[in-house]
Structures are given as C-alpha cells and as structure tokens.
Amino acid sequence: MMDALLIDDSATQRLRMRLLLEAKPGVTITDHADPEAALVEAQMRAFDLVLVDCHMPAMDGIAFIRRMRTIPHYAQVPVVMVTNDISDAVRLAALEAGATDFLDKSMQGIELTVRLRNMIRLAKAVRRLAEQAAWLDGEVEAALRHMREREEEMIFRLALAVEYRDNDTGDHTWRVARYSQIVAEGLGLAPDLCRNLYLAAPLHDVGKVGIPDSVLLKPGRLDPDEFALIKTHAAIGKRILGGSASELIRLAAEIAEAHHEKWDGSGYPQGLAGTAIPLAARIVAVADVFDALTTLRPYKEAMSFEAALACIRTESGRHFDPACVEAFCARWADIRVAGGQERTAIRPVTEPWARVPTLLREIAAEPPSPCGWLVQEPHAQVGWENGPVNHMPAPSLVPEPPESPVEPRHGRTMDDAAGDRAGAPHLAGSCTTPGGHDRLPESLSQRRHRLPHLTAARTDDARLREA
C-alpha cells in the first residue's frame, strides 16, 4: 500500500488526478483544497507521495513545498509540482524549494499515465530505502548496546576481582560508583559523562592487585616502607588501564591514577593540586572517602552519615574540591538513598554487577577444630579418628570467649579513610574492634582469617550448621 497526498484548489482537477492515481493498484489518495489543512494532516500521517498545485489563493505551491520539507518525514519523500506554468523562473523556484518533478496539467493519455506510474515507483523505492535504513539503524543500535553491555560487564567483573582481594564484597564498588554519578549530576555534567563516570569509578583501586597480601591484608598499622609500597597502587592502576582505545577505560585509568591526589597538593602519587587534578578523580575522591568513613572496617567502626558528611565538609578546600563537596551536599537526599539510609518509591535499577554472584575469599586450611571451641595450642597436630598424630599430646580445648574479637585494630587514620594511609590511632576514624578489644588473645595466631583459629563469627556459623 502507498499513501498519496493531493493538494489543489480546483475540485475538477482533484477528481481527475484522483481517478488516475487510484487506477494504480495499492494507491490510496487523500486530497485537500486548503494547503494549511494538508500541512496539518501531513504532520500526523506519513504520506509516500505528494502532488501540489502551483497556483492557489491562500498559499502557492512553492511556499507549500518549503514548509513541507521542514517536516522531518518529508525530507526525502517525492513532491511533484502540478502546473500549467512552464516558465524557467517558476520551475527553478520550485526546484530550489524542494520539488522532485513537474507534471503539466495539459498532459493527456499515455504520457500522463506513464509519468504518474514513474512517480509512484520512485515513491515506493524511497519508502523501501527509508525502511531499510531504519532497520539498519536498529541493528546498529542493538549491536552497540550489546557491546556496551559487554564492556560494562567486563569492567565490573574486573572491579569485583579487586574487591575480592580486599573487602570480600562488591558493595563498596557499587556505592562509590553511585555516589560519583550523583556528584557528577550535581555538577551539571553531561549525561553521557555521568554515565561513564558511574561505570569507570569501580576501577579506582584496580592497582591493588599489584600489592602483596602481606601489606594489603595486614591487620596492624603500616610502617613507612609498607605505606610507601601501598601508595604505588595508583601508578599500578594507571599502567593496567592506560593506553586503551576505549574512552571508558581511559577515564578509568585517569581515576585510578589520581583519586588519591588532594586539592591542596598533599596527595599522591604526583602531588597535583587544584584543577590540575582530573575532575573525574576529584569526584571519585569524595565518594571513596565518604563510603570508607560510613563502612565498618576491621580497624574502625562505621561513622554515621551525618558525622561523615561533617568530615567531608571540613576537608573542603584541603582534601577535596570545594565544588565537588558543594554538589555532594546539594544532593544529600540522593546520597542517603544510594547508601541505603532511606527508602525510595522508585523501583531500584538492576545494576550490571547484580548478575554477578558474591565472591567469598577462599581459605585453604586444615580441618577445623570442634565447633564452638578455640584451639589453645594452635600448632599442635590433632588426629581426628584415632587420637593425636605421632603420639603428640592433644591440645587442650577451652570454651570460646563470648566476645572474641574478629580482627585486631589496624591503627590507620581517617586522614586517608579509604584505608591506604598509616597514622596515629587517636585521630578521627581510628577505633577498636566492635567488641572493644584492641588485639586478639595471646593464645591465638595473628594471621588473618586462617583456620583452625576460628573467630566468633565462624564458630557461630558452625553452631547453626550443627543445629
């Protein structure tokens, strides 16, 4: 089927053209005597062919064609001028206005029939091309969307691998990404940049994969050499992500390298200051520190959101870009929602990494001691069926203390709340373990999360399984 629009102030001429066009199979005609009414209908319907008279009282055909061509659908649709005026001036003006061809009203018989047939064929060809172009656009968009989804998934799986080494969960990754996006929106950045920042922010600590476990997982305070080593994770992250052809990966490399720089120039690795620090890194710095302050860590308790906000405000102009802090405060309600402090009526979006199962750090260990008990002599060998191995005395078992601390205090400071800076334990953000203990009992090994040195949480889980 093909729809044609006919505009002519002469009823006789409209009837003549209608009969000629409807003689062609699959052609439907809509005619108007008023050009304004025809333009209104053309904005609501997609016609495949337009025929317009040149001389009409309200609006001539040339003016009509000019206005018709401003409607997006009619940029390529054939528009035929029907006229008795064969002067070059009229034809040139019509062509400049956008006319495709001319029909002389004085044409009769086979010539007029053939010219109309050719116009109909041209209109059908243009429509097929438009449909094919629309289909190709859809296919390209679907392919690009698929590529973006795969790129996002790879980014978040890499970020999850980093979290797997350090924090055991990807919750920190999600919150930093969302906080960063909120701050970027508060700064009025372009939507595409806000989205890219949201996707790139989770890789800010990717360089930690190059830090030895003995330093990265150390439960106590870092000495100067260890602190110098852990600061290299920014440069390592830059080397991992740098030189990519992907705009998103290049943004992630920029963030990984500079998110520990400080507004006053006292940060690392390059000691950049002010606007010399990339904007994306300045945004992620605020998000990263805020999430670290409000998250329970082995070496500190979690701050309330309000207390953490006060710390962020205090560091404005020293650690953080004042504009980023202002945007963070202006979007405080959204920050609270993203941090799980308030419920929202809006249905939550399924994030890309929500499809990835939570990874728990694997622990290679000997079979555990009996559930609910601690081994008083952890280095003794125990036989599980026939008594002690090699006739060594079995270790004595003592009931587990009711509030056995899970891990000793790190003794790092809030000065770098993301957990990368060593300092005195009395500064803000430094605290004891939840049970109030500063260290593990002397009878227990100081190694982190290694069986059979069971922690309170692990023995509680064992009791539940036994029950």
Coordinates of C-alpha atoms in Angstrom, one line a residue:
M1 CA 0.0 0.0 0.0
M2 CA 1.1 3.6 -0.7
D3 CA -0.5 6.8 0.5
A4 CA -0.5 9.9 -1.7
L5 CA -1.5 13.4 -0.7
L6 CA -3.1 15.7 -3.3
I7 CA -3.5 19.5 -2.8
D8 CA -5.4 21.6 -5.4
D9 CA -8.0 24.3 -5.0
S10 CA -9.8 23.0 -8.1
A11 CA -12.3 20.3 -7.4
T12 CA -12.3 19.2 -11.1
Q13 CA -8.5 18.8 -11.1
R14 CA -8.6 16.9 -7.8
L15 CA -11.2 14.5 -9.2
R16 CA -9.1 13.9 -12.4
M17 CA -5.9 13.2 -10.6
R18 CA -7.7 11.0 -8.0
L19 CA -9.1 8.8 -10.8
L20 CA -5.7 8.5 -12.5
L21 CA -3.9 7.6 -9.3
E22 CA -6.5 5.2 -7.9
A23 CA -6.3 3.3 -11.1
K24 CA -2.9 2.1 -9.9
P25 CA -3.0 -0.9 -7.6
G26 CA -2.3 -0.3 -3.9
V27 CA -2.5 3.5 -4.1
T28 CA -4.7 5.4 -1.6
I29 CA -5.4 9.1 -2.1
T30 CA -6.1 11.9 0.4
D31 CA -7.0 15.3 -1.2
H32 CA -7.3 18.8 0.2
A33 CA -8.3 22.1 -1.2
D34 CA -6.7 24.0 1.7
P35 CA -2.9 23.8 1.9
E36 CA -2.9 24.6 5.6
A37 CA -5.2 21.7 6.3
A38 CA -3.0 19.5 4.2
L39 CA 0.1 20.5 6.2
V40 CA -1.7 19.7 9.5
E41 CA -2.6 16.2 8.2
A42 CA 0.9 15.7 6.8
Q43 CA 2.4 16.2 10.3
M44 CA 0.1 13.4 11.7
R45 CA 0.4 11.0 8.8
A46 CA 3.4 9.7 6.7
F47 CA 2.5 10.1 3.1
D48 CA 4.7 8.4 0.4
L49 CA 3.9 10.8 -2.5
V50 CA 2.8 14.5 -2.5
L51 CA 1.3 16.3 -5.5
V52 CA 0.6 20.0 -5.2
D53 CA -0.8 22.7 -7.5
C54 CA 1.4 25.6 -8.2
H55 CA -1.2 28.5 -8.1
M56 CA -3.6 28.5 -5.2
P57 CA -5.2 31.5 -3.5
A58 CA -4.2 31.0 0.2
M59 CA -0.7 29.6 -0.4
D60 CA 1.1 28.9 -3.6
G61 CA 2.7 25.5 -4.3
I62 CA 6.3 26.8 -3.8
A63 CA 5.6 28.1 -0.3
F64 CA 3.8 24.8 0.5
I65 CA 6.8 22.7 -0.6
R66 CA 9.2 24.8 1.6
R67 CA 7.0 24.2 4.6
M68 CA 6.5 20.5 3.7
R69 CA 10.3 20.0 3.6
T70 CA 10.7 21.2 7.2
I71 CA 8.7 18.3 8.4
P72 CA 11.3 15.5 9.2
H73 CA 9.5 12.7 7.5
Y74 CA 9.3 14.6 4.2
A75 CA 13.0 15.3 3.7
Q76 CA 13.2 12.6 1.0
V77 CA 9.6 12.0 0.0
P78 CA 8.9 12.8 -3.7
V79 CA 7.0 16.1 -4.1
V80 CA 5.5 16.8 -7.5
M81 CA 4.5 20.2 -8.7
V82 CA 1.4 20.2 -10.9
T83 CA 1.2 23.4 -13.0
N84 CA 0.4 24.9 -16.4
D85 CA 3.2 27.4 -15.9
I86 CA 6.3 26.1 -17.7
S87 CA 8.4 29.2 -17.3
D88 CA 12.0 28.6 -16.2
A89 CA 11.7 31.0 -13.3
V90 CA 8.8 29.0 -11.8
R91 CA 10.5 25.7 -12.3
L92 CA 13.8 26.9 -10.8
A93 CA 12.0 28.4 -7.8
A94 CA 10.1 25.1 -7.3
L95 CA 13.3 23.0 -7.6
E96 CA 15.1 25.3 -5.0
A97 CA 12.1 24.9 -2.7
G98 CA 12.4 21.1 -2.9
A99 CA 10.2 19.9 -5.7
T100 CA 11.2 16.5 -7.1
D101 CA 9.5 16.8 -10.6
F102 CA 6.8 18.6 -12.5
L103 CA 3.5 17.5 -14.1
D104 CA 2.0 19.6 -16.8
K105 CA -1.8 19.9 -16.4
S106 CA -2.1 19.8 -20.2
M107 CA -0.7 16.3 -20.5
Q108 CA -3.1 13.7 -21.8
G109 CA -3.3 10.0 -22.2
I110 CA -0.3 7.7 -22.1
E111 CA 2.2 10.4 -21.3
L112 CA 0.4 11.4 -18.1
T113 CA -0.2 7.8 -17.1
V114 CA 3.5 6.9 -17.6
R115 CA 4.7 9.9 -15.6
L116 CA 2.4 9.1 -12.7
R117 CA 3.5 5.5 -12.8
N118 CA 7.1 6.6 -12.6
M119 CA 6.4 8.9 -9.7
I120 CA 4.7 6.0 -7.8
R121 CA 7.6 3.7 -8.4
L122 CA 10.0 6.4 -7.2
A123 CA 7.9 6.9 -4.1
K124 CA 7.9 3.1 -3.4
A125 CA 11.7 2.9 -3.8
V126 CA 12.2 5.8 -1.4
R127 CA 10.0 4.2 1.2
R128 CA 11.8 0.9 0.9
L129 CA 15.2 2.7 1.3
A130 CA 13.8 4.5 4.3
E131 CA 12.5 1.3 5.9
Q132 CA 15.9 -0.4 5.2
A133 CA 17.8 2.5 6.7
A134 CA 15.6 2.4 9.8
W135 CA 16.1 -1.4 10.1
L136 CA 19.9 -0.9 9.8
D137 CA 19.8 1.9 12.4
G138 CA 18.0 -0.5 14.7
E139 CA 20.5 -3.3 14.1
V140 CA 23.5 -0.9 14.6
E141 CA 21.9 0.4 17.8
A142 CA 21.3 -3.1 19.1
A143 CA 24.9 -4.1 18.3
L144 CA 26.3 -1.0 20.0
R145 CA 24.1 -1.7 23.0
H146 CA 25.3 -5.2 23.2
M147 CA 28.9 -4.0 23.0
R148 CA 28.3 -1.5 25.8
E149 CA 26.7 -4.2 28.0
R150 CA 29.7 -6.5 27.4
E151 CA 32.1 -3.6 28.2
E152 CA 30.2 -2.8 31.3
E153 CA 30.2 -6.4 32.4
M154 CA 34.0 -6.8 31.9
I155 CA 34.6 -3.6 33.9
F156 CA 32.5 -4.7 36.8
R157 CA 33.9 -8.2 36.8
L158 CA 37.4 -6.7 37.0
A159 CA 36.3 -4.4 39.8
L160 CA 34.8 -7.4 41.6
A161 CA 38.1 -9.2 41.4
V162 CA 39.8 -6.2 43.1
E163 CA 37.1 -6.2 45.8
Y164 CA 37.5 -10.0 46.2
R165 CA 41.2 -9.5 47.2
D166 CA 40.4 -6.7 49.7
N167 CA 36.9 -6.4 51.0
D168 CA 35.2 -9.8 50.1
T169 CA 32.1 -7.9 48.6
G170 CA 31.3 -5.6 45.7
D171 CA 29.1 -3.3 47.8
H172 CA 31.8 -0.7 48.2
T173 CA 32.2 -0.7 44.4
W174 CA 28.5 -0.1 43.8
R175 CA 28.3 2.7 46.4
V176 CA 31.3 4.6 45.1
A177 CA 30.0 4.3 41.6
R178 CA 26.6 5.6 42.5
Y179 CA 27.9 8.4 44.8
S180 CA 30.2 9.5 42.0
Q181 CA 27.4 9.6 39.5
I182 CA 25.2 11.7 41.9
V183 CA 28.0 14.2 42.4
A184 CA 28.6 14.5 38.7
E185 CA 25.0 15.2 38.1
G186 CA 25.1 17.8 40.9
L187 CA 27.9 19.5 39.0
G188 CA 25.7 19.7 35.9
L189 CA 28.0 17.4 33.7
A190 CA 26.7 15.9 30.5
P191 CA 24.5 12.7 31.0
D192 CA 27.0 10.6 28.9
L193 CA 29.9 11.7 31.1
C194 CA 27.9 11.0 34.3
R195 CA 27.1 7.5 33.0
N196 CA 30.7 6.9 32.0
L197 CA 31.9 8.1 35.4
Y198 CA 29.5 5.7 37.0
L199 CA 30.9 2.8 35.0
A200 CA 34.6 3.8 35.4
A201 CA 34.6 4.6 39.1
P202 CA 34.6 1.0 40.4
L203 CA 38.1 0.5 38.9
H204 CA 39.6 3.3 41.1
D205 CA 41.6 0.7 43.2
V206 CA 42.4 -1.8 40.5
G207 CA 46.1 -1.2 41.2
K208 CA 45.8 -3.0 44.5
V209 CA 46.1 -6.3 42.6
G210 CA 49.8 -5.5 42.5
I211 CA 50.2 -5.0 46.2
P212 CA 51.4 -8.1 48.2
D213 CA 48.9 -9.7 50.6
S214 CA 51.3 -9.2 53.4
V215 CA 50.8 -5.4 53.1
L216 CA 47.3 -5.2 51.7
L217 CA 45.8 -7.5 54.3
K218 CA 48.0 -6.5 57.2
P219 CA 45.8 -6.2 60.3
G220 CA 48.1 -3.8 62.1
R221 CA 49.4 -0.3 61.4
L222 CA 51.5 0.0 58.3
D223 CA 55.2 1.0 58.7
P224 CA 56.7 3.8 56.5
D225 CA 58.0 1.2 54.0
E226 CA 54.7 -0.6 53.7
F227 CA 52.8 2.6 53.4
A228 CA 55.2 3.7 50.5
L229 CA 54.5 0.3 48.9
I230 CA 50.7 0.6 49.1
K231 CA 50.8 4.1 47.6
T232 CA 52.1 2.6 44.4
H233 CA 48.7 1.1 43.7
A234 CA 47.7 4.4 42.0
A235 CA 50.6 4.1 39.5
I236 CA 49.9 0.4 39.0
G237 CA 46.3 1.1 38.2
K238 CA 47.4 3.6 35.6
R239 CA 49.7 1.0 34.0
I240 CA 46.9 -1.6 34.0
L241 CA 44.3 0.6 32.3
G242 CA 46.4 3.2 30.4
G243 CA 46.8 3.3 26.6
S244 CA 43.3 1.8 25.9
A245 CA 41.4 2.7 22.7
S246 CA 38.2 2.7 24.9
E247 CA 37.1 6.1 26.1
L248 CA 35.6 4.4 29.2
I249 CA 38.8 2.6 30.1
R250 CA 40.9 5.8 29.6
L251 CA 38.6 7.5 32.0
A252 CA 39.0 4.7 34.5
A253 CA 42.8 5.0 34.1
E254 CA 42.6 8.7 34.9
I255 CA 40.6 8.0 38.0
A256 CA 42.9 5.1 39.2
E257 CA 46.0 7.3 38.9
A258 CA 44.7 10.5 40.5
H259 CA 41.9 9.6 43.0
H260 CA 44.4 10.0 46.0
E261 CA 45.5 13.5 44.9
K262 CA 44.4 16.3 47.2
W263 CA 43.1 19.7 46.4
D264 CA 45.9 21.4 48.4
G265 CA 48.6 19.3 46.7
S266 CA 49.5 17.0 49.6
G267 CA 48.2 13.8 47.9
Y268 CA 49.9 11.2 45.8
P269 CA 51.3 9.9 43.5
Q270 CA 52.2 13.2 41.7
G271 CA 51.2 15.8 44.3
L272 CA 48.8 17.5 41.9
A273 CA 46.8 20.4 43.3
G274 CA 43.6 22.2 42.4
T275 CA 42.2 21.9 38.8
A276 CA 45.4 20.1 37.7
I277 CA 43.7 17.0 39.2
P278 CA 41.3 15.5 36.7
L279 CA 37.7 16.3 37.5
A280 CA 36.7 12.6 37.5
A281 CA 39.3 11.8 40.1
R282 CA 38.2 14.7 42.3
I283 CA 34.7 13.4 42.2
V284 CA 35.6 9.8 43.0
A285 CA 37.9 11.0 45.8
V286 CA 34.8 12.4 47.7
A287 CA 32.8 9.3 47.0
D288 CA 35.5 6.9 48.0
V289 CA 36.4 8.6 51.3
F290 CA 32.7 9.1 52.3
D291 CA 32.0 5.4 51.7
A292 CA 35.1 4.4 53.7
L293 CA 34.0 6.6 56.6
T294 CA 30.5 5.1 56.7
T295 CA 31.6 1.5 56.3
L296 CA 32.7 -0.9 59.1
R297 CA 36.3 -1.9 58.7
P298 CA 38.4 -4.4 60.8
Y299 CA 40.3 -1.4 62.2
K300 CA 37.4 1.0 62.8
E301 CA 33.7 1.3 63.4
A302 CA 31.4 2.9 60.8
M303 CA 30.6 6.6 61.2
S304 CA 27.0 7.8 60.9
F305 CA 26.2 9.5 57.6
E306 CA 25.8 12.9 59.3
A307 CA 29.2 12.6 61.0
A308 CA 30.9 11.5 57.7
L309 CA 29.2 14.5 56.0
A310 CA 30.7 16.8 58.6
C311 CA 34.2 15.3 57.9
I312 CA 33.7 15.8 54.1
R313 CA 32.8 19.5 54.7
T314 CA 35.7 20.0 57.0
E315 CA 38.1 18.8 54.3
S316 CA 36.6 21.0 51.6
G317 CA 39.4 23.1 50.1
R318 CA 42.1 20.9 51.6
H319 CA 41.5 17.3 50.6
F320 CA 38.5 17.8 48.3
D321 CA 37.5 20.2 45.5
P322 CA 35.0 22.7 47.1
A323 CA 32.7 22.4 44.1
C324 CA 32.5 18.7 44.4
V325 CA 31.8 19.0 48.1
E326 CA 29.1 21.5 47.4
A327 CA 27.5 19.2 44.8
F328 CA 27.7 16.3 47.2
C329 CA 25.9 18.3 49.9
A330 CA 23.3 19.6 47.5
R331 CA 22.3 16.0 46.6
W332 CA 22.4 14.8 50.1
A333 CA 18.9 13.2 49.9
D334 CA 20.0 11.1 46.9
I335 CA 23.3 10.2 48.7
R336 CA 21.3 8.8 51.6
V337 CA 19.1 6.8 49.3
A338 CA 22.1 5.3 47.5
G339 CA 23.7 4.5 50.8
G340 CA 20.6 2.6 51.9
Q341 CA 19.7 5.1 54.6
E342 CA 16.3 5.9 53.2
R343 CA 13.7 4.0 51.2
T344 CA 12.5 5.4 47.8
A345 CA 9.3 4.9 46.0
I346 CA 11.2 4.5 42.7
R347 CA 11.8 0.9 41.7
P348 CA 15.6 0.2 42.1
V349 CA 17.5 -0.4 38.9
T350 CA 19.3 -3.7 38.5
E351 CA 22.9 -2.8 38.2
P352 CA 25.2 -4.7 35.8
W353 CA 27.1 -6.4 38.7
A354 CA 23.9 -7.5 40.3
R355 CA 24.1 -10.5 37.9
V356 CA 27.5 -11.5 39.4
P357 CA 27.4 -13.8 42.4
T358 CA 29.1 -12.5 45.6
L359 CA 32.6 -13.9 45.9
L360 CA 33.9 -15.1 49.2
R361 CA 37.7 -15.3 49.7
E362 CA 38.7 -19.0 49.5
I363 CA 40.6 -20.3 52.6
A364 CA 42.9 -23.2 52.3
A365 CA 43.2 -24.7 55.8
E366 CA 43.3 -28.0 57.7
P367 CA 40.0 -29.4 59.0
P368 CA 38.6 -27.2 61.7
S369 CA 38.6 -27.9 65.4
P370 CA 35.3 -28.9 67.1
C371 CA 32.5 -26.3 66.5
G372 CA 32.2 -23.8 69.3
W373 CA 35.7 -24.2 70.7
L374 CA 39.0 -22.5 70.2
V375 CA 42.3 -24.3 70.0
Q376 CA 44.5 -23.2 72.8
E377 CA 47.7 -24.6 71.2
P378 CA 47.1 -23.9 67.5
H379 CA 50.4 -25.5 66.3
A380 CA 49.7 -28.9 67.8
Q381 CA 48.7 -31.7 65.4
V382 CA 45.4 -33.4 66.1
G383 CA 44.2 -36.8 65.0
W384 CA 40.5 -36.9 64.1
E385 CA 39.8 -40.6 64.4
N386 CA 42.4 -42.4 66.5
G387 CA 43.8 -39.7 68.7
P388 CA 46.8 -37.4 68.3
V389 CA 49.0 -37.8 65.3
N390 CA 52.6 -39.1 66.0
H391 CA 51.6 -39.5 69.7
M392 CA 51.9 -35.8 70.3
P393 CA 49.7 -34.6 73.2
A394 CA 46.3 -33.3 72.1
P395 CA 45.8 -29.6 72.5
S396 CA 43.6 -28.6 75.3
L397 CA 40.3 -27.0 74.3
V398 CA 38.8 -24.0 76.1
P399 CA 35.4 -22.6 75.7
E400 CA 35.3 -19.6 73.3
P401 CA 35.1 -16.2 75.0
P402 CA 31.6 -14.7 74.5
E403 CA 33.0 -11.6 72.7
S404 CA 36.1 -12.9 71.0
P405 CA 37.3 -10.1 68.6
V406 CA 37.2 -10.9 64.9
E407 CA 40.3 -9.0 64.0
P408 CA 42.8 -6.7 65.6
R409 CA 42.7 -3.0 65.1
H410 CA 44.6 -1.6 62.1
G411 CA 45.5 1.7 63.7
R412 CA 45.2 3.6 60.4
T413 CA 43.7 7.1 60.4
M414 CA 40.8 8.9 58.9
D415 CA 43.3 11.2 57.2
D416 CA 43.0 8.7 54.3
A417 CA 39.8 6.9 55.2
A418 CA 40.0 4.7 52.1
G419 CA 42.4 2.6 54.1
D420 CA 45.7 3.4 52.4
R421 CA 47.4 5.6 55.0
A422 CA 49.1 4.9 58.3
G423 CA 48.9 7.2 61.3
A424 CA 48.3 7.6 65.0
P425 CA 45.4 5.7 66.4
H426 CA 44.0 8.7 68.3
L427 CA 42.9 10.6 65.2
A428 CA 39.3 10.7 63.9
G429 CA 38.1 7.5 62.4
S430 CA 40.5 5.2 64.3
C431 CA 38.7 2.9 66.7
T432 CA 38.8 -0.5 68.3
T433 CA 37.0 -3.6 67.1
P434 CA 33.2 -3.9 67.7
G435 CA 33.8 -5.8 70.9
G436 CA 36.0 -3.1 72.3
H437 CA 39.2 -5.2 72.2
D438 CA 42.4 -3.8 70.8
R439 CA 44.0 -7.2 70.0
L440 CA 43.5 -10.9 69.8
P441 CA 44.2 -13.1 72.9
E442 CA 47.9 -14.0 73.0
S443 CA 47.0 -17.7 72.6
L444 CA 45.6 -17.1 69.1
S445 CA 47.6 -16.6 65.9
Q446 CA 47.7 -13.1 64.5
R447 CA 47.2 -14.4 60.9
R448 CA 44.1 -13.1 59.2
H449 CA 41.1 -15.5 58.6
R450 CA 43.0 -18.8 58.8
L451 CA 41.5 -22.0 60.2
P452 CA 41.7 -23.6 62.7
H453 CA 42.0 -20.2 64.5
L454 CA 38.2 -19.8 64.5
T455 CA 36.7 -16.5 65.0
A456 CA 33.4 -15.8 66.9
A457 CA 31.5 -15.3 63.7
R458 CA 32.8 -18.5 62.1
T459 CA 32.0 -20.6 65.3
D460 CA 28.6 -19.1 65.4
D461 CA 28.0 -20.3 61.9
A462 CA 29.3 -23.7 62.8
R463 CA 26.9 -24.0 65.7
L464 CA 24.0 -23.1 63.4
R465 CA 25.1 -25.8 60.9
E466 CA 25.4 -28.3 63.7
A467 CA 21.9 -27.5 65.0

